Short mmCIF file of C-alpha atoms in Angstrom, two decimals:
data_model
loop_
_atom_site.label_atom_id
_atom_site.label_comp_id
_atom_site.label_asym_id
_atom_site.label_seq_id
_atom_site.Cartn_x
_atom_site.Cartn_y
_atom_site.Cartn_z
CA MET A 1 -5.18 -98.36 -78.94
CA ILE A 2 -5.91 -100.25 -75.72
CA ARG A 3 -8.15 -103.26 -75.64
CA LEU A 4 -9.21 -105.28 -72.60
CA GLU A 5 -10.75 -108.63 -73.47
CA ASN A 6 -12.75 -110.44 -70.78
CA VAL A 7 -10.33 -109.30 -68.12
CA SER A 8 -10.79 -110.63 -64.60
CA TYR A 9 -8.51 -110.15 -61.63
CA SER A 10 -8.72 -111.47 -58.08
CA TYR A 11 -6.65 -110.42 -55.10
CA SER A 12 -4.77 -113.02 -53.05
CA ASP A 13 -7.78 -113.66 -50.81
CA GLY A 14 -9.66 -114.91 -53.86
CA LYS A 15 -12.14 -112.04 -53.90
CA PRO A 16 -12.62 -110.91 -57.49
CA ALA A 17 -11.75 -107.24 -57.94
CA ILE A 18 -12.78 -106.95 -61.57
CA ARG A 19 -14.77 -109.40 -63.66
CA ASP A 20 -15.17 -109.94 -67.41
CA ILE A 21 -14.17 -106.44 -68.40
CA TYR A 22 -14.28 -105.60 -72.07
CA ILE A 23 -13.12 -102.13 -73.01
CA GLU A 24 -11.85 -100.78 -76.27
CA ILE A 25 -10.18 -97.38 -76.17
CA ARG A 26 -9.43 -95.55 -79.39
CA LYS A 27 -6.52 -93.20 -79.93
CA GLY A 28 -7.31 -89.66 -78.79
CA GLU A 29 -10.42 -90.63 -76.84
CA TYR A 30 -11.22 -89.09 -73.46
CA ILE A 31 -12.80 -91.69 -71.24
CA GLY A 32 -14.14 -91.23 -67.72
CA ILE A 33 -14.37 -94.15 -65.32
CA ILE A 34 -16.60 -93.79 -62.25
CA GLY A 35 -17.86 -96.09 -59.52
CA ARG A 36 -18.07 -96.30 -55.75
CA ASN A 37 -15.17 -97.38 -53.49
CA GLY A 38 -14.29 -100.99 -54.03
CA SER A 39 -15.93 -101.11 -57.46
CA GLY A 40 -12.60 -102.04 -59.05
CA LYS A 41 -11.64 -98.71 -60.68
CA SER A 42 -8.08 -98.56 -59.36
CA THR A 43 -7.48 -102.26 -60.01
CA LEU A 44 -8.60 -101.61 -63.54
CA ALA A 45 -6.26 -98.60 -63.82
CA LEU A 46 -3.28 -100.77 -62.90
CA HIS A 47 -4.06 -103.05 -65.84
CA PHE A 48 -3.70 -100.37 -68.47
CA ASN A 49 0.10 -100.49 -68.45
CA GLY A 50 0.77 -103.90 -67.02
CA LEU A 51 1.34 -102.96 -63.36
CA LEU A 52 -1.16 -105.76 -62.77
CA LYS A 53 -1.53 -108.71 -65.10
CA PRO A 54 -5.02 -110.03 -65.77
CA GLY A 55 -5.84 -113.31 -64.00
CA LYS A 56 -8.04 -114.14 -66.94
CA GLY A 57 -8.42 -112.51 -70.35
CA LYS A 58 -5.86 -110.15 -71.83
CA VAL A 59 -4.91 -106.50 -72.13
CA MET A 60 -3.47 -105.34 -75.43
CA VAL A 61 -1.70 -101.99 -75.80
CA LYS A 62 -1.08 -101.18 -79.45
CA GLY A 63 -1.01 -104.86 -80.21
CA MET A 64 1.32 -105.73 -77.32
CA ASP A 65 0.14 -108.11 -74.62
CA THR A 66 0.82 -106.82 -71.07
CA ARG A 67 1.55 -110.39 -69.96
CA ASP A 68 4.63 -110.41 -72.18
CA ILE A 69 7.42 -109.16 -69.91
CA SER A 70 9.67 -108.26 -72.84
CA MET A 71 7.04 -105.71 -73.97
CA LEU A 72 6.51 -104.03 -70.60
CA GLN A 73 9.03 -101.24 -71.03
CA GLU A 74 7.59 -100.38 -74.41
CA ILE A 75 4.03 -100.48 -73.01
CA ARG A 76 4.93 -98.18 -70.12
CA LYS A 77 6.44 -95.68 -72.51
CA ILE A 78 3.05 -95.55 -74.20
CA VAL A 79 0.77 -95.53 -71.13
CA GLY A 80 1.59 -93.40 -68.08
CA ILE A 81 -0.38 -93.40 -64.81
CA VAL A 82 -0.81 -90.51 -62.36
CA PHE A 83 -2.02 -91.61 -58.93
CA GLN A 84 -4.10 -90.06 -56.16
CA ASN A 85 -1.31 -89.28 -53.74
CA PRO A 86 1.54 -87.45 -55.51
CA GLU A 87 3.93 -88.00 -52.58
CA THR A 88 4.06 -91.73 -53.24
CA GLN A 89 5.43 -91.03 -56.71
CA PHE A 90 8.26 -88.61 -55.92
CA ILE A 91 11.76 -89.89 -56.37
CA GLY A 92 14.04 -86.92 -57.02
CA ARG A 93 15.37 -84.43 -54.47
CA THR A 94 14.33 -81.55 -56.67
CA VAL A 95 11.47 -81.17 -59.10
CA GLU A 96 13.96 -81.12 -61.97
CA GLU A 97 15.59 -84.39 -60.88
CA ASP A 98 12.21 -85.93 -60.36
CA LEU A 99 11.17 -85.12 -63.90
CA ALA A 100 14.45 -86.48 -65.28
CA PHE A 101 14.06 -89.83 -63.55
CA GLY A 102 11.80 -91.47 -66.12
CA PRO A 103 13.75 -90.48 -69.24
CA GLU A 104 17.05 -91.37 -67.47
CA ASN A 105 15.70 -94.85 -67.02
CA LEU A 106 14.97 -95.05 -70.70
CA CYS A 107 18.72 -94.42 -71.19
CA LEU A 108 18.06 -91.37 -73.34
CA PRO A 109 21.00 -89.08 -74.16
CA PRO A 110 21.47 -86.23 -71.65
CA GLU A 111 20.53 -83.50 -74.17
CA GLU A 112 17.26 -85.27 -74.88
CA ILE A 113 16.51 -85.61 -71.14
CA ARG A 114 17.21 -81.91 -70.67
CA ARG A 115 15.05 -80.99 -73.61
CA ARG A 116 12.13 -83.01 -72.27
CA VAL A 117 12.47 -81.67 -68.73
CA GLU A 118 12.56 -78.08 -69.95
CA ARG A 119 9.60 -78.57 -72.24
CA VAL A 120 7.47 -80.16 -69.52
CA LEU A 121 8.49 -77.59 -66.86
CA ALA A 122 7.24 -74.88 -69.22
CA GLU A 123 4.14 -76.76 -70.27
CA ILE A 124 2.94 -77.36 -66.70
CA GLY A 125 4.18 -74.00 -65.42
CA LEU A 126 6.69 -75.36 -62.92
CA GLU A 127 9.77 -73.38 -63.97
CA ASN A 128 9.88 -71.50 -60.68
CA TYR A 129 9.86 -74.68 -58.67
CA ARG A 130 12.60 -76.57 -60.47
CA TYR A 131 15.01 -76.48 -57.53
CA HIS A 132 12.37 -77.12 -54.86
CA SER A 133 12.01 -80.48 -53.21
CA PRO A 134 8.74 -81.97 -54.47
CA LYS A 135 7.83 -82.83 -50.87
CA THR A 136 7.72 -79.18 -49.81
CA LEU A 137 5.17 -78.26 -52.47
CA SER A 138 1.46 -77.93 -51.82
CA GLY A 139 -0.91 -80.70 -52.87
CA GLY A 140 -1.91 -79.09 -56.14
CA GLN A 141 1.64 -78.26 -57.15
CA GLY A 142 2.69 -81.76 -56.08
CA GLN A 143 0.07 -83.31 -58.31
CA CYS A 144 1.31 -81.15 -61.19
CA VAL A 145 4.85 -82.47 -60.56
CA ALA A 146 3.53 -86.04 -60.61
CA LEU A 147 1.78 -85.30 -63.90
CA ALA A 148 4.92 -83.63 -65.26
CA GLY A 149 6.99 -86.68 -64.25
CA THR A 150 4.71 -88.83 -66.36
CA LEU A 151 4.79 -86.39 -69.27
CA THR A 152 8.59 -86.51 -69.60
CA MET A 153 8.08 -90.10 -70.69
CA GLU A 154 6.06 -88.63 -73.58
CA PRO A 155 3.28 -91.19 -73.31
CA GLU A 156 0.49 -91.40 -75.87
CA CYS A 157 -2.04 -92.32 -73.23
CA LEU A 158 -2.42 -90.98 -69.68
CA VAL A 159 -4.38 -92.65 -66.92
CA PHE A 160 -5.44 -90.41 -64.01
CA ASP A 161 -6.53 -92.28 -60.89
CA GLU A 162 -8.43 -89.91 -58.55
CA VAL A 163 -5.85 -87.21 -59.06
CA SER A 164 -7.97 -84.36 -57.80
CA SER A 165 -9.50 -85.90 -54.71
CA MET A 166 -6.81 -84.48 -52.44
CA LEU A 167 -6.85 -81.06 -54.07
CA ASP A 168 -8.79 -77.89 -53.36
CA PRO A 169 -11.26 -76.86 -56.06
CA ASP A 170 -8.88 -74.40 -57.72
CA SER A 171 -5.95 -76.82 -57.81
CA GLY A 172 -8.30 -79.52 -59.05
CA LYS A 173 -9.35 -77.21 -61.87
CA LEU A 174 -5.71 -76.53 -62.69
CA VAL A 175 -4.95 -80.23 -63.04
CA LEU A 176 -8.13 -80.67 -65.07
CA LYS A 177 -7.08 -77.81 -67.34
CA HIS A 178 -3.86 -79.68 -68.09
CA VAL A 179 -5.85 -82.83 -68.76
CA LYS A 180 -8.02 -80.95 -71.21
CA LYS A 181 -5.00 -79.47 -72.97
CA LEU A 182 -3.43 -82.91 -73.27
CA HIS A 183 -6.63 -84.20 -74.78
CA GLU A 184 -6.56 -81.38 -77.30
CA LYS A 185 -3.03 -82.47 -78.20
CA GLU A 186 -4.59 -85.79 -79.11
CA LYS A 187 -3.36 -87.71 -76.12
CA THR A 188 -5.62 -90.54 -75.09
CA ILE A 189 -7.05 -89.80 -71.62
CA ILE A 190 -8.49 -92.23 -69.09
CA TYR A 191 -9.78 -90.25 -66.12
CA ILE A 192 -10.94 -92.08 -62.99
CA THR A 193 -12.86 -90.10 -60.37
CA HIS A 194 -15.68 -89.91 -57.86
CA ASN A 195 -16.31 -86.35 -58.69
CA LEU A 196 -18.71 -86.51 -61.60
CA GLU A 197 -18.46 -82.76 -62.26
CA GLU A 198 -14.94 -83.24 -63.54
CA LEU A 199 -16.07 -85.41 -66.43
CA HIS A 200 -17.93 -82.74 -68.35
CA ASP A 201 -15.35 -82.82 -71.16
CA ALA A 202 -15.09 -86.61 -71.43
CA ASP A 203 -16.30 -88.26 -74.66
CA ARG A 204 -17.55 -91.38 -72.98
CA ILE A 205 -18.10 -92.67 -69.45
CA ILE A 206 -17.80 -96.17 -68.06
CA VAL A 207 -19.52 -96.89 -64.74
CA MET A 208 -18.18 -99.74 -62.60
CA ASP A 209 -19.89 -101.54 -59.76
CA ARG A 210 -18.66 -104.62 -57.90
CA GLY A 211 -15.96 -105.25 -60.43
CA ARG A 212 -18.17 -105.10 -63.50
CA ILE A 213 -19.07 -102.48 -66.06
CA VAL A 214 -22.71 -101.66 -65.37
CA LEU A 215 -23.26 -98.62 -67.55
CA GLU A 216 -21.43 -97.14 -70.49
CA GLY A 217 -22.23 -94.39 -72.91
CA LYS A 218 -21.94 -90.77 -73.95
CA THR A 219 -21.07 -88.48 -71.04
CA GLU A 220 -24.30 -86.54 -71.26
CA ASN A 221 -26.46 -89.66 -71.17
CA VAL A 222 -24.56 -91.40 -68.39
CA LEU A 223 -24.40 -88.40 -66.06
CA SER A 224 -28.13 -87.76 -66.32
CA ASN A 225 -29.02 -91.43 -65.82
CA PRO A 226 -31.07 -91.86 -62.62
CA PHE A 227 -29.51 -95.31 -62.19
CA LEU A 228 -26.39 -93.56 -60.86
CA LEU A 229 -28.13 -92.92 -57.55
CA ASP A 230 -28.69 -96.65 -57.07
CA LEU A 231 -24.98 -97.14 -57.59
CA GLY A 232 -24.17 -94.75 -54.77
CA LEU A 233 -23.09 -91.95 -57.10
CA THR A 234 -24.52 -88.46 -56.90
CA PRO A 235 -24.95 -86.39 -60.04
CA PRO A 236 -23.15 -83.03 -60.06
CA PRO A 237 -25.38 -80.38 -58.41
CA LEU A 238 -25.77 -78.17 -61.48
CA MET A 239 -26.75 -81.13 -63.66
CA ASP A 240 -29.14 -82.31 -60.99
CA LEU A 241 -30.70 -78.85 -60.85
CA ALA A 242 -31.00 -78.73 -64.66
CA GLU A 243 -32.76 -82.12 -64.68
CA ARG A 244 -35.24 -80.96 -62.05
CA LEU A 245 -35.86 -77.61 -63.74
CA LYS A 246 -36.65 -79.52 -66.94
CA LYS A 247 -39.68 -81.04 -65.19
CA HIS A 248 -40.95 -77.50 -64.59
CA GLY A 249 -40.45 -76.47 -68.21
CA VAL A 250 -37.14 -74.65 -67.70
CA MET A 251 -34.77 -76.17 -70.24
CA ILE A 252 -31.07 -75.75 -69.59
CA PRO A 253 -29.00 -77.39 -72.33
CA TRP A 254 -26.33 -79.86 -71.20
CA GLU A 255 -23.37 -77.68 -72.26
CA LYS A 256 -24.58 -74.92 -69.94
CA THR A 257 -24.30 -77.11 -66.83
CA SER A 258 -20.50 -77.06 -67.06
CA SER A 259 -20.03 -74.01 -64.84
CA PRO A 260 -22.07 -71.80 -62.49
CA SER A 261 -21.64 -68.77 -64.76
CA ASN A 262 -22.79 -70.58 -67.92
CA PHE A 263 -25.78 -71.90 -66.03
CA ALA A 264 -26.73 -68.48 -64.65
CA GLU A 265 -26.30 -66.88 -68.06
CA GLU A 266 -28.71 -69.39 -69.59
CA ILE A 267 -31.33 -68.73 -66.91
CA CYS A 268 -31.00 -64.98 -67.44
CA GLN A 269 -31.59 -65.42 -71.14
CA LEU A 270 -34.62 -67.58 -70.52
CA PHE A 271 -36.14 -65.29 -67.90
CA LEU A 272 -35.24 -61.83 -69.15
CA LYS A 273 -35.83 -62.18 -72.90
CA THR A 274 -38.83 -60.44 -74.46
CA MET B 1 -13.59 -73.84 -22.14
CA PRO B 2 -12.59 -73.60 -25.78
CA ILE B 3 -9.59 -74.00 -28.07
CA ILE B 4 -7.99 -70.55 -28.22
CA LEU B 5 -5.27 -69.35 -30.57
CA GLU B 6 -3.78 -65.93 -29.90
CA ASN B 7 -1.55 -64.23 -32.49
CA VAL B 8 -0.19 -67.55 -33.62
CA SER B 9 2.51 -67.67 -36.29
CA PHE B 10 4.31 -70.70 -37.62
CA PHE B 11 7.20 -71.03 -40.07
CA TYR B 12 8.71 -74.04 -41.77
CA SER B 13 12.52 -74.12 -42.11
CA LYS B 14 12.74 -70.98 -39.98
CA ASN B 15 15.88 -68.84 -40.37
CA THR B 16 16.96 -70.63 -43.54
CA PRO B 17 16.74 -69.43 -47.13
CA LEU B 18 13.83 -71.83 -47.60
CA GLU B 19 11.75 -70.28 -44.81
CA ILE B 20 8.04 -70.54 -45.51
CA THR B 21 5.38 -68.67 -43.55
CA ALA B 22 2.68 -71.26 -42.91
CA LEU B 23 0.57 -69.23 -40.46
CA LYS B 24 0.66 -65.55 -39.62
CA ASP B 25 -1.10 -63.83 -36.68
CA VAL B 26 -3.93 -66.31 -36.41
CA ASN B 27 -6.57 -65.62 -33.78
CA LEU B 28 -9.45 -68.00 -33.27
CA ARG B 29 -11.70 -69.58 -30.72
CA ILE B 30 -13.54 -72.91 -31.09
CA GLU B 31 -16.17 -73.91 -28.53
CA LYS B 32 -17.29 -77.43 -27.65
CA GLY B 33 -20.24 -78.60 -29.69
CA GLU B 34 -19.45 -76.42 -32.70
CA PHE B 35 -19.14 -77.82 -36.21
CA VAL B 36 -16.29 -75.88 -37.76
CA GLY B 37 -14.94 -76.04 -41.30
CA ILE B 38 -11.42 -74.88 -42.07
CA LEU B 39 -11.30 -73.99 -45.76
CA GLY B 40 -8.61 -72.64 -48.03
CA GLU B 41 -6.48 -73.57 -50.99
CA ASN B 42 -3.77 -76.22 -50.91
CA GLY B 43 -0.85 -74.62 -49.12
CA ALA B 44 -2.96 -72.05 -47.23
CA GLY B 45 -1.92 -73.49 -43.85
CA LYS B 46 -4.96 -75.61 -42.96
CA SER B 47 -3.11 -78.80 -42.04
CA THR B 48 -0.45 -76.82 -40.18
CA LEU B 49 -3.19 -75.13 -38.17
CA ILE B 50 -4.78 -78.34 -36.92
CA LYS B 51 -1.41 -79.83 -36.02
CA LEU B 52 -1.08 -77.00 -33.47
CA PHE B 53 -4.22 -78.23 -31.69
CA ASN B 54 -2.60 -81.35 -30.27
CA GLY B 55 0.97 -80.19 -29.99
CA ILE B 56 2.38 -82.03 -33.03
CA LEU B 57 3.62 -78.57 -34.02
CA ARG B 58 4.30 -75.69 -31.65
CA PRO B 59 3.80 -72.09 -32.70
CA ASP B 60 6.89 -69.95 -33.32
CA SER B 61 5.05 -67.07 -31.70
CA GLY B 62 1.70 -66.61 -30.03
CA LYS B 63 -0.17 -69.02 -27.81
CA VAL B 64 -2.39 -72.08 -28.20
CA THR B 65 -4.51 -73.31 -25.29
CA ILE B 66 -6.97 -76.17 -25.03
CA ASP B 67 -9.38 -75.52 -22.19
CA GLY B 68 -6.65 -73.37 -20.71
CA LEU B 69 -4.04 -76.13 -20.98
CA SER B 70 -0.94 -76.49 -23.13
CA PRO B 71 -1.68 -78.70 -26.16
CA SER B 72 1.36 -80.82 -25.27
CA SER B 73 -0.07 -81.82 -21.89
CA LYS B 74 -1.43 -85.32 -21.55
CA LYS B 75 -4.79 -84.01 -20.37
CA ALA B 76 -5.17 -81.81 -23.44
CA LYS B 77 -4.08 -84.63 -25.74
CA SER B 78 -6.78 -86.88 -24.31
CA MET B 79 -9.38 -84.23 -25.21
CA ILE B 80 -8.40 -84.05 -28.87
CA GLY B 81 -9.00 -86.83 -31.37
CA MET B 82 -7.15 -86.43 -34.65
CA VAL B 83 -7.89 -88.12 -37.95
CA PHE B 84 -5.49 -87.47 -40.78
CA GLN B 85 -6.20 -87.51 -44.46
CA GLN B 86 -4.09 -90.56 -45.22
CA ALA B 87 -5.70 -93.03 -42.83
CA ALA B 88 -3.05 -95.62 -43.68
CA ASP B 89 -0.40 -93.35 -42.13
CA GLN B 90 -1.93 -93.59 -38.69
CA LEU B 91 -2.72 -97.31 -38.59
CA PHE B 92 -0.06 -99.73 -37.39
CA CYS B 93 -1.59 -102.57 -35.34
CA ARG B 94 -2.19 -106.13 -36.45
CA THR B 95 -5.91 -106.18 -35.85
CA ILE B 96 -8.59 -103.55 -35.96
CA TYR B 97 -9.38 -104.26 -32.31
CA ASP B 98 -5.80 -103.52 -31.24
CA GLU B 99 -5.82 -100.44 -33.43
CA ILE B 100 -8.89 -98.88 -31.83
CA ALA B 101 -7.86 -100.04 -28.34
CA PHE B 102 -4.40 -98.48 -28.65
CA GLY B 103 -5.47 -94.99 -27.61
CA PRO B 104 -7.62 -95.87 -24.57
CA LEU B 105 -5.02 -98.40 -23.28
CA ASN B 106 -2.30 -95.79 -23.55
CA PHE B 107 -4.34 -93.33 -21.57
CA GLY B 108 -4.54 -95.99 -18.85
CA TYR B 109 -8.11 -97.25 -19.18
CA SER B 110 -8.80 -100.80 -17.99
CA ARG B 111 -9.19 -103.66 -20.47
CA LYS B 112 -12.89 -103.73 -19.77
CA GLU B 113 -13.41 -100.01 -20.23
CA THR B 114 -11.27 -100.15 -23.36
CA GLU B 115 -13.38 -102.94 -24.83
CA GLU B 116 -16.53 -100.94 -24.21
CA ARG B 117 -15.02 -97.96 -25.98
CA VAL B 118 -13.82 -100.04 -28.92
CA LEU B 119 -17.28 -101.49 -29.51
CA GLU B 120 -18.94 -98.11 -29.10
CA ALA B 121 -16.53 -96.47 -31.57
CA LEU B 122 -16.92 -99.30 -34.08
CA GLU B 123 -20.67 -98.94 -34.01
CA ALA B 124 -20.44 -95.17 -34.40
CA VAL B 125 -18.57 -95.55 -37.72
CA TYR B 126 -20.95 -98.23 -39.06
CA LEU B 127 -18.44 -101.06 -39.11
CA ASP B 128 -19.34 -104.63 -38.26
CA ARG B 129 -17.96 -106.46 -35.19
CA THR B 130 -16.76 -109.29 -37.39
CA MET B 131 -14.13 -106.88 -38.67
CA LEU B 132 -12.36 -106.59 -35.33
CA SER B 133 -9.97 -109.47 -35.97
CA ARG B 134 -9.05 -108.30 -39.45
CA ASN B 135 -5.83 -106.57 -40.35
CA PRO B 136 -6.37 -102.84 -40.94
CA PHE B 137 -4.23 -102.99 -44.06
CA SER B 138 -6.55 -105.47 -45.70
CA LEU B 139 -9.28 -102.81 -45.78
CA SER B 140 -10.34 -100.52 -48.58
CA GLY B 141 -9.42 -96.84 -48.35
CA GLY B 142 -12.90 -95.89 -47.18
CA GLU B 143 -12.94 -98.55 -44.48
CA MET B 144 -9.48 -97.54 -43.29
CA GLN B 145 -10.69 -93.97 -43.00
CA ARG B 146 -13.54 -95.16 -40.79
CA VAL B 147 -11.21 -97.22 -38.60
CA ALA B 148 -9.01 -94.15 -38.16
CA LEU B 149 -12.11 -92.20 -37.17
CA ALA B 150 -13.08 -94.95 -34.70
CA CYS B 151 -9.60 -94.73 -33.15
CA ALA B 152 -10.17 -91.04 -32.45
CA LEU B 153 -13.71 -91.60 -31.16
CA ALA B 154 -12.54 -94.31 -28.72
CA LEU B 155 -10.89 -91.49 -26.77
CA ARG B 156 -14.32 -89.84 -26.43
CA PRO B 157 -12.68 -86.56 -27.34
CA ASP B 158 -14.06 -83.11 -26.59
CA TYR B 159 -12.67 -81.96 -29.91
CA LEU B 160 -12.63 -84.17 -32.96
CA VAL B 161 -10.20 -82.80 -35.52
CA LEU B 162 -10.26 -84.16 -39.07
CA ASP B 163 -8.21 -83.49 -42.18
CA GLU B 164 -10.35 -84.05 -45.28
CA PRO B 165 -12.49 -86.84 -43.82
CA ILE B 166 -14.47 -87.62 -46.97
CA THR B 167 -11.81 -87.19 -49.60
CA GLY B 168 -11.55 -90.19 -51.89
CA ILE B 169 -14.64 -91.78 -50.40
CA ASP B 170 -17.62 -92.57 -52.59
CA PRO B 171 -20.98 -90.85 -52.01
CA SER B 172 -22.59 -93.67 -50.00
CA GLY B 173 -19.54 -93.97 -47.75
CA LYS B 174 -19.54 -90.18 -47.41
CA LYS B 175 -23.11 -90.21 -46.21
CA GLU B 176 -22.24 -92.63 -43.40
CA ILE B 177 -19.25 -90.61 -42.27
CA LEU B 178 -21.32 -87.41 -42.32
CA GLU B 179 -23.96 -89.11 -40.17
CA THR B 180 -21.31 -90.22 -37.70
CA LEU B 181 -19.91 -86.70 -37.49
CA LYS B 182 -23.36 -85.23 -36.99
CA LYS B 183 -24.08 -87.64 -34.15
CA VAL B 184 -20.74 -86.89 -32.52
CA LYS B 185 -21.49 -83.18 -32.73
CA ASP B 186 -24.95 -83.63 -31.25
CA GLN B 187 -23.36 -85.35 -28.27
CA GLY B 188 -21.50 -82.11 -27.53
CA THR B 189 -18.15 -82.75 -29.15
CA ALA B 190 -16.69 -80.03 -31.32
CA VAL B 191 -16.09 -81.29 -34.85
CA ILE B 192 -13.34 -79.36 -36.59
CA THR B 193 -12.65 -80.35 -40.13
CA VAL B 194 -10.29 -79.25 -42.84
CA THR B 195 -12.06 -79.57 -46.15
CA HIS B 196 -12.18 -78.61 -49.79
CA ASN B 197 -15.35 -80.44 -50.30
CA LEU B 198 -17.92 -77.73 -50.68
CA ASN B 199 -20.62 -80.22 -51.68
CA GLY B 200 -20.32 -82.90 -49.02
CA LEU B 201 -19.47 -81.28 -45.72
CA PHE B 202 -20.74 -77.79 -46.39
CA PRO B 203 -24.33 -78.38 -45.22
CA LEU B 204 -23.05 -79.48 -41.79
CA LEU B 205 -20.75 -76.54 -41.15
CA GLU B 206 -21.97 -73.96 -38.65
CA LYS B 207 -18.86 -71.90 -38.56
CA ILE B 208 -16.29 -71.40 -41.29
CA ILE B 209 -12.68 -70.31 -41.07
CA HIS B 210 -11.13 -69.50 -44.43
CA LEU B 211 -7.36 -69.37 -44.64
CA GLN B 212 -5.44 -67.60 -47.33
CA GLU B 213 -1.66 -67.66 -47.44
CA GLY B 214 -1.45 -68.44 -43.76
CA ARG B 215 -3.86 -65.74 -42.59
CA ILE B 216 -7.50 -65.95 -41.68
CA SER B 217 -9.33 -64.17 -44.49
CA PHE B 218 -12.80 -65.03 -43.25
CA GLN B 219 -14.26 -66.24 -39.96
CA GLY B 220 -17.97 -66.44 -39.30
CA SER B 221 -21.21 -68.34 -39.75
CA ARG B 222 -22.07 -70.27 -42.91
CA LYS B 223 -24.65 -67.66 -43.82
CA GLU B 224 -22.08 -64.87 -43.55
CA TYR B 225 -19.71 -66.99 -45.63
CA LEU B 226 -22.23 -67.34 -48.44
CA GLU B 227 -22.64 -63.59 -48.50
CA SER B 228 -18.96 -62.79 -48.36
CA GLU B 229 -16.70 -61.83 -51.28
CA ASN B 230 -13.57 -63.61 -52.47
CA VAL B 231 -14.27 -67.01 -50.95
CA PRO B 232 -14.80 -70.22 -52.92
CA LEU B 233 -18.49 -71.07 -53.09
CA PRO B 234 -20.28 -74.38 -53.66
CA PRO B 235 -21.44 -74.57 -57.32
CA ILE B 236 -25.11 -73.84 -56.59
CA ALA B 237 -24.26 -70.82 -54.43
CA ALA B 238 -21.87 -69.52 -57.09
CA MET B 239 -24.60 -69.85 -59.69
CA MET B 240 -27.20 -68.10 -57.50
CA ARG B 241 -24.81 -65.23 -56.89
CA GLU B 242 -24.26 -64.85 -60.65
CA LEU B 243 -28.01 -64.77 -61.16
CA LYS B 244 -28.39 -62.06 -58.56
CA SER B 245 -25.61 -59.95 -60.06
CA SER B 246 -27.20 -60.27 -63.51
CA GLY B 247 -30.26 -58.59 -62.15
CA ILE B 248 -32.51 -61.52 -61.28
CA GLN B 249 -33.96 -60.92 -57.84
CA VAL B 250 -33.06 -64.22 -56.15
CA ASN B 251 -31.81 -64.88 -52.66
CA PRO B 252 -28.16 -65.68 -53.43
CA ALA B 253 -27.24 -67.32 -50.10
CA LEU B 254 -28.50 -70.79 -51.04
CA PHE B 255 -26.41 -73.87 -51.69
CA THR B 256 -28.63 -76.94 -52.03
CA VAL B 257 -30.27 -78.11 -55.25
CA GLU B 258 -33.68 -78.16 -53.55
CA GLU B 259 -33.42 -74.58 -52.28
CA ALA B 260 -32.17 -73.32 -55.63
CA LEU B 261 -34.95 -75.11 -57.50
CA GLU B 262 -37.61 -73.60 -55.28
CA GLU B 263 -36.09 -70.12 -55.50
CA ILE B 264 -35.68 -70.17 -59.29
CA LEU B 265 -39.26 -71.36 -59.76
CA ARG B 266 -40.50 -68.67 -57.38
CA VAL B 267 -38.75 -65.94 -59.34
CA LYS B 268 -39.91 -67.48 -62.62
CA SER B 269 -43.56 -67.26 -61.57
CA ILE B 270 -43.12 -63.62 -60.47
CA ILE B 271 -41.55 -62.72 -63.83
CA GLU B 272 -44.30 -64.52 -65.74
CA LYS B 273 -46.97 -62.81 -63.69
CA LYS B 274 -45.49 -59.39 -64.46
CA LYS B 275 -45.39 -60.24 -68.16
CA THR B 276 -49.07 -61.19 -68.23
CA GLU B 277 -49.99 -58.03 -66.30
CA LYS B 278 -48.31 -55.95 -68.99
#
């Protein structure tokens, strides 16, 4: 669905932000991208729908080249991005207006815009906030509005760039729940984060460092790779604990490290059986 | 003398149909040299609360005093260093030097004294002197956050107030900021931080204030917090509590991987011993 071929990009000072990136993303995949600050994650994110054009190499979205300006509108209908700070993405005076902005710009008929706004308001659970100004909402609600604004474009692929880093754990989980649901609806998900715990449901993880891909593989294998520590990334505490318990003969399967209660349940079974 | 809030309430859009209660009857006291975490969900009133400390917001009722002074007084303002979550929002100078020097110069310190403070603050946040001539907006998010922290430290505040200081910063950057905060605390400054990050900052917190819908729902030591009901726990602590409630005799008030590992292995050996005795 999206293919990056040998993509490099340098900022105006000549410093390369990403180098020789090759990524192939299939329809319906859920991909996590991790890496320390300055590793090039956000620069990469901006390439997925042509907000940045590669300095070298090319980015193809369903066969369309992001360097081709005539294709950009089509590409952005397919790939939507949700950013870290929801406030920078608000345009409308009310949540409803904000959600209508994207489809209005696609020159859709009013009934279709209304249909989409209603559907997304219900889907994300924002019906009660439709007349609120997005700026008066809390961080978590704000991030849901930003997500909803992208969803009214009905994209096939969603890119999330550190969407939960400004949210409290519960709001973060709420956003993540929506991400999971979207994945179940066969949307393609690209989820960028520092918080490795959030990637439990991802199919595959790409690790970036200094602009390059340094590690790539199944979520389970990447998150338990000790190399992460050298890259300045800490494994999620429950996974870390499971790895260490393994050395003492206490085996906690990977699926059980997804939540404190699953983890505790597994230990109980191990300790209390017989 | 501490920061004292007595029966403080604050409303947004007061006396309009959109009135929102941000804080209700808040009472608290923060002493110098304490490391305090202000926790709570998005929208619980955390950011509103810290804006009362330096007079950006004034309470609609109740009283805020900083060492007995009004937060709006110049003396009180010089005692409080604020670092906001979006570092870019509080940077505006052309060079990092000017940025960090802005506070001390405005409080009337000499050029020489200011320079001393700039260099001291820069060192405290682990930034290199070669950065001083750079434009703050050419920095990465993590570096900007550290410059904003240096700006606050250049005032040598008695109270350092931070809104989500390690949000969006990678683990190695986090470690450096945490070290800076620890050092600042050890020098006798109170560090007061709003946070969601139960993994990163939690081990440093001595006192925790948990806000819920504008009210303080918990106030006490970290240990008391770990034992208290209806508060969000770090993942390890949540897991240990589940273990305890399922009938495994562990100490639930633990939150680091090392502590949990040791405790689980201890209980495991006791259980195995009992089994062999049978």
